[in-house]
Amino acid sequence: MPADERFAVRRESARASVPRPLTAAPAPAGVPLPPGLALRGRLATGARRPETPRGSGRGGSGSRTPRSGRGGGPRRAYERARRAWDRPLTAYYVILGSSLLITVLGLVMVYSASMIKALDISKPATYFFGKQFLAAVIGGGLMLLAARMPVKLHRGLAYPILMVTVFLMVLVQVPGIGMSVNGNQNWLYLGGPFQLQPSEFGKLALILWGADLLARKQDKRLLTQWKHMLVPLVPVAFMLLGLIMLGGDMGTAIILTAILFGLLWLAGAPTRLFAGVLGFAAVLAFLLIRTSPNRMSRLACMGVSEPDPEGGCWQAAHGIYALASGGWFGSGLGASVEKWGQLPEPHTDFIFAITGEELGLAGTLSVLALFAALGYAGIRVAGRTEDPFVRYAAGGVTTWITAQAVINIGAVLGLLPIAGVPLPLFSYGGSALLPTMFAVGLMIAFAREDPAAKAALAMRKPGVRWKTMRRRVKKRSSGER
């Protein structure tokens, strides 16, 4: 039998095997059918119900009724933002993006704020920018290295970094080796135009060593006793503070004290113990300020709007002038007037004032938003981890960066005394930039160590994604198309 005939026979047999629907018998004339039987009859004979126009329901109109405003635009945008923030890699990208944006914007402002200063000392206009750019390149390598290092290696580096930092800080006080800059004996000469301030690395050393110490004591359940919480953390921190204060750098000492209090807070120090240490530090700070005419003059310059007739509070007043002349969008990049010798240290401690003058309120608020995002992401990393070392280290780095930014910006705004600390990742200074970028890399490493972030990063690798897609595709028979 030919193939066409066989196919026709199979089709007829398949049709014969399908049961046909029941049809209603024709009713005698004048005898109405029951409703159910009439409906089955219409369905069997293929009759269709008349189509109702879309949207002509209860309202009776031909157009679709719009939904109410419940769950509209603002609420939907809020829900989207909340879901995006809850993603595993959000903290990772926020830390990386905000730190890089602050560093790049800082390089631009260092170049703009330091041109006149460089020409004034008979150097090229790019003198300070070149040094800062070199420090940013080296710091970027340190950040990448710290981001790729495992947490165990960070804990292993805690004691070596602390010992090397203490050795360098002691070396600063040796006559003939240490250098004095702006009255502070806190520098080491490295040759050529390069100098090193070991006290900046003391912040990183205290965070790593203190986090490792508190984590080991928490594993042994010793932090419930006050002597184990304070010893040897507080004595070592006071040793670093003493070496810093020997050089007269009280601004760095304030940041180190803030880091110490941050570690004690994260460790769950009782209120009485925390208040006792805080009270002792406040009394010590009062004595140090009271016995120094320079520090007393800085304290008296809070909130001033113009310098006194003898030239006091000159820097504080001209910082306010720079911010006030910026307006909403500033006078333009490079068009600052205060950097022409009126404002001291325009590229270091008071670079935020030059930013406000050239970029206006929009520029300063952008810088504040970037620091706020970096601080909030650090809090997120510290709050979501189960590793005590990661929690203490991330909290310490967040305390360091946010406290230093608040002290610097508060001094420029006249709300705090001028402490002489740079704006992290923004101001000129390689000694401050290198440990800060390493600390940012530390935060990135902690954000990557989160289990959900690890899984998300693994799925982004091309090899893993290809294998996953191959597993999802089912094998088909050779005859299937």
Short mmCIF file of C-alpha atoms in Angstrom, two decimals:
data_model
loop_
_atom_site.label_atom_id
_atom_site.label_comp_id
_atom_site.label_asym_id
_atom_site.label_seq_id
_atom_site.Cartn_x
_atom_site.Cartn_y
_atom_site.Cartn_z
CA MET A 1 0.00 0.00 0.00
CA PRO A 2 1.42 3.45 -0.83
CA ALA A 3 2.49 5.82 1.96
CA ASP A 4 -0.28 8.32 1.20
CA GLU A 5 -2.98 5.70 1.51
CA ARG A 6 -1.54 4.38 4.78
CA PHE A 7 -1.53 7.93 6.19
CA ALA A 8 -5.16 8.47 5.13
CA VAL A 9 -6.25 5.21 6.77
CA ARG A 10 -4.54 6.13 10.04
CA ARG A 11 -6.17 9.56 10.03
CA GLU A 12 -9.66 8.10 9.50
CA SER A 13 -9.15 5.53 12.25
CA ALA A 14 -7.95 8.27 14.65
CA ARG A 15 -11.03 10.34 13.92
CA ALA A 16 -13.29 7.35 14.49
CA SER A 17 -11.70 6.64 17.90
CA VAL A 18 -12.38 10.18 19.25
CA PRO A 19 -15.73 10.24 21.16
CA ARG A 20 -18.19 12.71 19.76
CA PRO A 21 -20.01 15.13 22.06
CA LEU A 22 -23.55 14.44 22.96
CA THR A 23 -26.07 16.45 21.01
CA ALA A 24 -29.52 17.29 22.02
CA ALA A 25 -32.29 15.58 20.10
CA PRO A 26 -34.49 17.93 18.15
CA ALA A 27 -37.43 18.94 20.27
CA PRO A 28 -40.93 18.55 18.99
CA ALA A 29 -42.54 21.67 17.70
CA GLY A 30 -43.91 23.85 20.45
CA VAL A 31 -42.07 21.96 23.27
CA PRO A 32 -39.31 24.05 24.88
CA LEU A 33 -36.05 22.39 25.90
CA PRO A 34 -34.69 22.47 29.46
CA PRO A 35 -32.05 25.21 29.97
CA GLY A 36 -29.13 22.81 30.54
CA LEU A 37 -29.99 20.66 27.53
CA ALA A 38 -30.41 23.74 25.37
CA LEU A 39 -26.94 25.02 26.41
CA ARG A 40 -25.33 21.66 25.59
CA GLY A 41 -27.04 21.67 22.29
CA ARG A 42 -25.69 25.10 21.40
CA LEU A 43 -22.17 24.10 22.41
CA ALA A 44 -22.37 20.91 20.39
CA THR A 45 -23.61 22.65 17.27
CA GLY A 46 -20.82 25.23 17.50
CA ALA A 47 -22.94 28.23 18.37
CA ARG A 48 -20.99 31.00 20.09
CA ARG A 49 -21.98 33.56 22.59
CA PRO A 50 -22.00 37.13 21.32
CA GLU A 51 -18.68 38.77 22.07
CA THR A 52 -18.77 41.59 24.55
CA PRO A 53 -16.53 44.54 23.75
CA ARG A 54 -13.43 44.68 25.96
CA GLY A 55 -13.94 46.98 28.83
CA SER A 56 -17.75 47.08 28.53
CA GLY A 57 -18.37 45.33 31.81
CA ARG A 58 -20.21 46.69 34.79
CA GLY A 59 -19.36 50.21 33.95
CA GLY A 60 -20.94 49.95 30.54
CA SER A 61 -18.30 52.04 28.79
CA GLY A 62 -16.16 50.81 25.93
CA SER A 63 -12.81 51.92 27.45
CA ARG A 64 -10.89 50.22 30.23
CA THR A 65 -11.35 51.81 33.62
CA PRO A 66 -8.01 53.14 34.93
CA ARG A 67 -6.73 51.81 38.21
CA SER A 68 -6.71 53.87 41.30
CA GLY A 69 -3.59 55.65 42.59
CA ARG A 70 -2.88 53.02 45.20
CA GLY A 71 0.63 51.58 44.71
CA GLY A 72 1.46 54.26 42.15
CA GLY A 73 4.74 55.87 41.13
CA PRO A 74 6.41 56.92 44.40
CA ARG A 75 5.56 53.73 46.20
CA ARG A 76 6.63 51.58 43.27
CA ALA A 77 9.91 53.50 43.03
CA TYR A 78 10.48 53.02 46.73
CA GLU A 79 9.88 49.29 46.47
CA ARG A 80 12.27 49.04 43.53
CA ALA A 81 14.96 50.96 45.43
CA ARG A 82 14.48 48.78 48.49
CA ARG A 83 14.74 45.56 46.47
CA ALA A 84 17.84 46.88 44.69
CA TRP A 85 19.48 47.77 48.00
CA ASP A 86 18.75 44.31 49.40
CA ARG A 87 20.67 42.58 46.60
CA PRO A 88 23.79 40.67 47.69
CA LEU A 89 26.28 42.76 45.67
CA THR A 90 24.91 46.20 46.56
CA ALA A 91 27.43 46.92 49.32
CA TYR A 92 30.27 45.67 47.12
CA TYR A 93 29.41 48.03 44.28
CA VAL A 94 28.61 50.98 46.55
CA ILE A 95 31.96 50.77 48.36
CA LEU A 96 33.90 50.34 45.13
CA GLY A 97 32.02 53.02 43.20
CA SER A 98 31.86 55.69 45.91
CA SER A 99 35.53 55.34 46.89
CA LEU A 100 36.70 55.56 43.27
CA LEU A 101 34.49 58.58 42.59
CA ILE A 102 35.79 60.37 45.70
CA THR A 103 39.39 59.63 44.69
CA VAL A 104 38.94 60.80 41.08
CA LEU A 105 37.11 63.96 42.11
CA GLY A 106 39.81 64.55 44.72
CA LEU A 107 42.52 64.36 42.05
CA VAL A 108 40.69 66.97 39.99
CA MET A 109 40.30 69.31 42.96
CA VAL A 110 43.91 68.80 44.11
CA TYR A 111 45.09 69.91 40.67
CA SER A 112 42.78 72.91 40.69
CA ALA A 113 43.54 73.97 44.27
CA SER A 114 47.33 73.47 44.18
CA MET A 115 48.29 75.17 40.91
CA ILE A 116 48.93 78.59 42.45
CA LYS A 117 50.70 77.06 45.46
CA ALA A 118 53.04 75.10 43.16
CA LEU A 119 53.86 78.17 41.08
CA ASP A 120 54.45 80.17 44.24
CA ILE A 121 57.26 77.79 45.32
CA SER A 122 58.78 77.82 41.79
CA LYS A 123 57.44 74.39 40.82
CA PRO A 124 55.40 73.31 37.79
CA ALA A 125 51.64 73.73 38.08
CA THR A 126 51.21 69.95 38.11
CA TYR A 127 53.75 69.39 40.94
CA PHE A 128 51.31 68.44 43.71
CA PHE A 129 48.93 66.74 41.27
CA GLY A 130 51.72 64.49 39.97
CA LYS A 131 52.64 63.35 43.48
CA GLN A 132 49.00 62.75 44.37
CA PHE A 133 48.40 60.85 41.13
CA LEU A 134 51.40 58.59 41.84
CA ALA A 135 50.09 57.95 45.36
CA ALA A 136 46.63 57.15 43.91
CA VAL A 137 48.14 54.63 41.48
CA ILE A 138 50.07 52.91 44.29
CA GLY A 139 47.01 53.08 46.53
CA GLY A 140 44.89 51.54 43.78
CA GLY A 141 47.31 48.60 43.67
CA LEU A 142 47.08 48.27 47.45
CA MET A 143 43.29 48.40 47.29
CA LEU A 144 43.20 45.68 44.63
CA LEU A 145 45.63 43.57 46.67
CA ALA A 146 43.60 43.97 49.86
CA ALA A 147 40.35 43.19 48.01
CA ARG A 148 41.76 39.90 46.71
CA MET A 149 43.33 38.77 49.99
CA PRO A 150 41.40 36.27 52.12
CA VAL A 151 40.27 37.22 55.60
CA LYS A 152 42.76 34.82 57.24
CA LEU A 153 45.65 36.64 55.59
CA HIS A 154 44.34 39.99 56.85
CA ARG A 155 44.28 38.60 60.36
CA GLY A 156 47.79 37.26 59.91
CA LEU A 157 49.05 40.73 58.92
CA ALA A 158 47.63 42.41 62.04
CA TYR A 159 50.65 41.94 64.32
CA PRO A 160 53.37 42.63 61.68
CA ILE A 161 51.67 45.88 60.61
CA LEU A 162 51.35 46.99 64.24
CA MET A 163 55.01 46.27 65.06
CA VAL A 164 56.33 48.00 61.92
CA THR A 165 54.12 51.03 62.58
CA VAL A 166 55.27 51.36 66.19
CA PHE A 167 58.90 51.08 65.08
CA LEU A 168 58.45 53.85 62.49
CA MET A 169 56.62 56.07 64.98
CA VAL A 170 59.48 55.68 67.44
CA LEU A 171 61.95 56.38 64.65
CA VAL A 172 60.22 59.70 63.98
CA GLN A 173 61.24 60.98 67.40
CA VAL A 174 64.94 60.23 66.84
CA PRO A 175 66.84 63.50 66.18
CA GLY A 176 68.21 63.68 62.67
CA ILE A 177 65.75 61.12 61.28
CA GLY A 178 62.34 62.59 61.98
CA MET A 179 61.14 65.76 60.27
CA SER A 180 58.94 68.60 61.47
CA VAL A 181 56.22 69.92 59.14
CA ASN A 182 53.98 72.80 60.29
CA GLY A 183 55.17 72.30 63.85
CA ASN A 184 54.40 68.56 63.98
CA GLN A 185 57.27 66.10 64.43
CA ASN A 186 55.53 63.23 62.66
CA TRP A 187 57.36 62.75 59.35
CA LEU A 188 60.13 60.60 57.92
CA TYR A 189 62.22 61.75 54.96
CA LEU A 190 62.32 59.17 52.15
CA GLY A 191 64.50 61.04 49.69
CA GLY A 192 63.68 63.55 47.00
CA PRO A 193 60.24 65.15 47.38
CA PHE A 194 58.79 62.15 49.23
CA GLN A 195 57.97 62.02 52.93
CA LEU A 196 56.08 59.53 55.08
CA GLN A 197 53.82 60.06 58.08
CA PRO A 198 53.77 56.78 60.07
CA SER A 199 50.91 57.94 62.31
CA GLU A 200 48.52 57.58 59.35
CA PHE A 201 49.34 53.88 59.20
CA GLY A 202 48.73 53.68 62.95
CA LYS A 203 44.98 53.93 62.28
CA LEU A 204 45.04 50.87 60.04
CA ALA A 205 47.29 48.99 62.46
CA LEU A 206 44.98 49.63 65.42
CA ILE A 207 41.93 48.47 63.45
CA LEU A 208 43.45 45.19 62.22
CA TRP A 209 45.14 44.33 65.50
CA GLY A 210 42.17 45.37 67.66
CA ALA A 211 39.70 43.45 65.49
CA ASP A 212 41.81 40.29 65.64
CA LEU A 213 42.23 40.64 69.42
CA LEU A 214 38.53 41.16 70.10
CA ALA A 215 37.53 38.35 67.73
CA ARG A 216 39.78 35.84 69.49
CA LYS A 217 38.46 36.91 72.89
CA GLN A 218 34.88 36.65 71.69
CA ASP A 219 35.52 33.10 70.48
CA LYS A 220 36.72 32.28 74.00
CA ARG A 221 33.78 34.15 75.57
CA LEU A 222 36.04 36.52 77.49
CA LEU A 223 34.46 39.83 76.49
CA THR A 224 31.94 39.59 79.31
CA GLN A 225 34.76 40.54 81.72
CA TRP A 226 35.80 44.18 81.67
CA LYS A 227 39.52 43.47 82.15
CA HIS A 228 39.62 41.31 79.02
CA MET A 229 37.74 43.97 77.07
CA LEU A 230 40.14 46.74 78.05
CA VAL A 231 43.47 44.90 78.31
CA PRO A 232 45.57 45.01 76.20
CA LEU A 233 43.45 47.01 73.70
CA VAL A 234 43.31 50.28 75.62
CA PRO A 235 47.00 50.27 76.76
CA VAL A 236 48.24 49.65 73.19
CA ALA A 237 45.93 52.38 71.86
CA PHE A 238 47.23 54.79 74.52
CA MET A 239 50.81 53.89 73.55
CA LEU A 240 50.05 54.87 69.94
CA LEU A 241 48.35 58.05 71.16
CA GLY A 242 51.39 58.94 73.26
CA LEU A 243 53.76 58.51 70.31
CA ILE A 244 51.50 60.70 68.16
CA MET A 245 51.17 63.40 70.81
CA LEU A 246 54.94 63.52 71.22
CA GLY A 247 54.98 64.98 67.73
CA GLY A 248 52.15 67.41 68.52
CA ASP A 249 49.58 66.00 66.05
CA MET A 250 46.36 66.16 68.02
CA GLY A 251 44.14 65.78 64.95
CA THR A 252 45.42 62.26 64.23
CA ALA A 253 45.13 61.48 67.93
CA ILE A 254 41.43 62.40 67.85
CA ILE A 255 40.82 60.03 64.93
CA LEU A 256 42.68 57.23 66.72
CA THR A 257 40.56 57.82 69.83
CA ALA A 258 37.40 57.61 67.72
CA ILE A 259 38.56 54.27 66.31
CA LEU A 260 39.18 52.97 69.85
CA PHE A 261 35.68 53.96 70.96
CA GLY A 262 34.21 52.40 67.83
CA LEU A 263 35.88 49.06 68.59
CA LEU A 264 34.70 49.16 72.22
CA TRP A 265 31.16 49.98 71.10
CA LEU A 266 31.10 47.08 68.64
CA ALA A 267 32.47 44.76 71.30
CA GLY A 268 29.47 45.55 73.49
CA ALA A 269 31.20 47.53 76.23
CA PRO A 270 28.87 48.28 79.16
CA THR A 271 27.61 51.83 79.47
CA ARG A 272 29.54 52.49 82.68
CA LEU A 273 32.79 51.22 81.19
CA PHE A 274 32.27 53.12 77.96
CA ALA A 275 31.39 56.32 79.82
CA GLY A 276 34.44 55.93 82.07
CA VAL A 277 36.87 55.64 79.17
CA LEU A 278 35.13 58.48 77.36
CA GLY A 279 35.31 60.71 80.44
CA PHE A 280 39.01 59.98 80.90
CA ALA A 281 39.70 60.83 77.25
CA ALA A 282 37.70 64.06 77.54
CA VAL A 283 39.66 65.19 80.62
CA LEU A 284 42.95 64.37 78.91
CA ALA A 285 41.91 66.28 75.78
CA PHE A 286 40.88 69.29 77.89
CA LEU A 287 44.28 69.38 79.57
CA LEU A 288 46.12 69.08 76.27
CA ILE A 289 44.08 71.92 74.75
CA ARG A 290 44.30 74.11 77.83
CA THR A 291 48.08 73.89 78.03
CA SER A 292 48.64 74.82 74.36
CA PRO A 293 48.04 78.41 73.16
CA ASN A 294 47.84 77.19 69.54
CA ARG A 295 45.05 74.74 70.33
CA MET A 296 43.21 77.34 72.41
CA SER A 297 43.31 79.77 69.49
CA ARG A 298 41.87 77.10 67.18
CA LEU A 299 39.07 76.44 69.65
CA ALA A 300 38.30 80.17 69.80
CA CYS A 301 37.91 80.33 65.99
CA MET A 302 34.77 78.21 65.94
CA GLY A 303 31.89 80.01 64.25
CA VAL A 304 33.80 83.18 63.30
CA SER A 305 32.76 85.03 60.15
CA GLU A 306 35.74 87.38 59.83
CA PRO A 307 39.34 87.48 61.10
CA ASP A 308 40.24 89.64 64.06
CA PRO A 309 42.36 92.80 63.61
CA GLU A 310 45.54 90.98 64.64
CA GLY A 311 45.15 88.32 61.94
CA GLY A 312 43.77 85.54 64.10
CA CYS A 313 41.24 83.05 62.69
CA TRP A 314 42.38 83.97 59.18
CA GLN A 315 42.07 80.43 57.84
CA ALA A 316 38.66 79.78 59.39
CA ALA A 317 37.21 83.07 58.10
CA HIS A 318 38.50 82.68 54.55
CA GLY A 319 37.20 79.11 54.44
CA ILE A 320 33.73 80.55 55.08
CA TYR A 321 34.34 83.20 52.40
CA ALA A 322 35.18 80.49 49.85
CA LEU A 323 32.03 78.52 50.62
CA ALA A 324 29.83 81.62 50.61
CA SER A 325 31.08 82.84 47.22
CA GLY A 326 30.37 79.53 45.49
CA GLY A 327 26.60 79.88 45.27
CA TRP A 328 24.53 77.03 43.87
CA PHE A 329 26.88 75.81 41.13
CA GLY A 330 30.15 77.58 41.89
CA SER A 331 32.36 79.96 39.97
CA GLY A 332 33.72 77.20 37.71
CA LEU A 333 36.52 74.68 37.93
CA GLY A 334 39.84 76.49 38.36
CA ALA A 335 38.21 79.90 38.94
CA SER A 336 38.72 80.06 42.71
CA VAL A 337 39.87 83.36 44.18
CA GLU A 338 40.76 82.20 47.70
CA LYS A 339 43.49 79.83 46.46
CA TRP A 340 45.53 82.84 45.26
CA GLY A 341 47.23 83.14 48.64
CA GLN A 342 44.24 84.13 50.75
CA LEU A 343 43.31 80.68 52.11
CA PRO A 344 46.14 78.67 53.74
CA GLU A 345 46.37 74.96 52.87
CA PRO A 346 43.84 75.08 50.03
CA HIS A 347 44.79 71.63 48.69
CA THR A 348 45.04 69.75 52.02
CA ASP A 349 42.92 70.56 55.07
CA PHE A 350 40.66 73.15 53.35
CA ILE A 351 40.14 71.54 49.97
CA PHE A 352 36.45 71.24 50.77
CA ALA A 353 36.24 75.05 50.87
CA ILE A 354 37.78 75.31 47.38
CA THR A 355 35.33 72.65 46.20
CA GLY A 356 32.45 74.76 47.46
CA GLU A 357 33.82 77.87 45.78
CA GLU A 358 34.40 76.26 42.37
CA LEU A 359 31.62 73.66 42.26
CA GLY A 360 29.10 75.35 44.53
CA LEU A 361 26.52 73.76 46.76
CA ALA A 362 25.89 71.03 44.19
CA GLY A 363 29.53 69.93 44.34
CA THR A 364 29.74 69.90 48.13
CA LEU A 365 26.47 67.98 48.46
CA SER A 366 27.77 65.44 45.95
CA VAL A 367 30.87 64.88 48.07
CA LEU A 368 28.75 64.52 51.20
CA ALA A 369 26.45 62.03 49.45
CA LEU A 370 29.42 59.90 48.38
CA PHE A 371 30.80 59.78 51.92
CA ALA A 372 27.33 58.98 53.28
CA ALA A 373 26.97 56.10 50.81
CA LEU A 374 30.41 54.77 51.70
CA GLY A 375 29.66 54.93 55.42
CA TYR A 376 26.24 53.29 55.08
CA ALA A 377 27.67 50.47 52.97
CA GLY A 378 30.33 49.89 55.62
CA ILE A 379 27.65 49.66 58.31
CA ARG A 380 25.77 47.17 56.12
CA VAL A 381 28.87 44.97 55.78
CA ALA A 382 29.52 45.08 59.53
CA GLY A 383 25.90 44.34 60.40
CA ARG A 384 25.28 41.38 58.08
CA THR A 385 28.37 39.28 58.75
CA GLU A 386 28.67 36.40 61.17
CA ASP A 387 32.48 36.64 61.43
CA PRO A 388 33.45 38.73 64.48
CA PHE A 389 36.76 39.84 62.92
CA VAL A 390 34.96 41.14 59.84
CA ARG A 391 32.41 42.95 62.01
CA TYR A 392 35.06 44.68 64.14
CA ALA A 393 37.35 45.53 61.22
CA ALA A 394 34.54 46.83 58.99
CA GLY A 395 33.12 48.87 61.85
CA GLY A 396 36.56 50.28 62.65
CA VAL A 397 37.24 51.34 59.06
CA THR A 398 33.78 52.91 58.79
CA THR A 399 34.36 54.82 62.03
CA TRP A 400 37.74 55.99 60.81
CA ILE A 401 36.58 57.35 57.44
CA THR A 402 33.31 58.90 58.63
CA ALA A 403 34.79 60.47 61.78
CA GLN A 404 37.70 61.99 59.83
CA ALA A 405 35.34 63.32 57.15
CA VAL A 406 33.04 64.86 59.78
CA ILE A 407 35.94 66.51 61.63
CA ASN A 408 37.45 67.95 58.43
CA ILE A 409 34.17 69.22 56.97
CA GLY A 410 32.99 70.48 60.37
CA ALA A 411 36.19 72.54 60.71
CA VAL A 412 35.72 74.06 57.23
CA LEU A 413 32.12 74.97 58.08
CA GLY A 414 33.19 76.53 61.37
CA LEU A 415 31.26 74.02 63.45
CA LEU A 416 34.34 72.31 64.93
CA PRO A 417 37.87 73.43 65.79
CA ILE A 418 40.48 73.16 63.05
CA ALA A 419 42.12 69.80 63.77
CA GLY A 420 44.47 69.64 60.79
CA VAL A 421 43.24 66.31 59.43
CA PRO A 422 42.79 65.72 55.67
CA LEU A 423 39.54 64.75 53.99
CA PRO A 424 39.85 60.97 53.36
CA LEU A 425 40.54 59.95 49.74
CA PHE A 426 40.06 63.60 48.71
CA SER A 427 42.75 65.86 50.16
CA TYR A 428 46.36 66.01 49.04
CA GLY A 429 48.71 63.68 50.92
CA GLY A 430 50.10 60.32 49.92
CA SER A 431 50.70 59.21 53.51
CA ALA A 432 46.98 59.55 54.22
CA LEU A 433 45.82 58.17 50.87
CA LEU A 434 47.76 54.87 50.90
CA PRO A 435 46.41 53.36 54.16
CA THR A 436 42.92 54.68 53.43
CA MET A 437 42.78 52.94 50.04
CA PHE A 438 44.09 49.75 51.62
CA ALA A 439 41.29 50.03 54.18
CA VAL A 440 38.74 50.46 51.37
CA GLY A 441 40.13 47.31 49.75
CA LEU A 442 39.65 45.61 53.10
CA MET A 443 35.97 46.58 53.04
CA ILE A 444 35.61 45.29 49.49
CA ALA A 445 37.13 41.95 50.54
CA PHE A 446 34.66 41.73 53.42
CA ALA A 447 31.74 42.51 51.10
CA ARG A 448 32.89 39.74 48.75
CA GLU A 449 33.09 37.24 51.62
CA ASP A 450 29.35 37.34 52.21
CA PRO A 451 27.89 33.93 51.13
CA ALA A 452 25.17 35.49 48.99
CA ALA A 453 27.70 37.82 47.35
CA LYS A 454 30.00 34.87 46.67
CA ALA A 455 27.22 33.01 44.90
CA ALA A 456 26.26 36.09 42.86
CA LEU A 457 29.86 36.69 41.81
CA ALA A 458 30.28 33.03 40.87
CA MET A 459 27.23 33.22 38.62
CA ARG A 460 28.75 36.19 36.82
CA LYS A 461 31.76 34.20 35.65
CA PRO A 462 31.41 33.18 31.99
CA GLY A 463 32.44 29.55 32.56
CA VAL A 464 29.95 29.02 35.36
CA ARG A 465 27.13 30.67 33.41
CA TRP A 466 27.81 28.50 30.32
CA LYS A 467 27.86 25.33 32.37
CA THR A 468 24.65 26.34 34.10
CA MET A 469 22.92 26.97 30.78
CA ARG A 470 24.10 23.61 29.46
CA ARG A 471 22.65 21.86 32.50
CA ARG A 472 19.30 23.56 32.03
CA VAL A 473 18.92 22.50 28.37
CA LYS A 474 17.34 19.04 28.12
CA LYS A 475 18.63 16.55 25.62
CA ARG A 476 16.29 15.91 22.70
CA SER A 477 15.92 12.88 20.50
CA SER A 478 17.66 12.91 17.18
CA GLY A 479 14.36 13.08 15.27
CA GLU A 480 12.90 16.02 17.21
CA ARG A 481 13.07 19.45 15.69
#
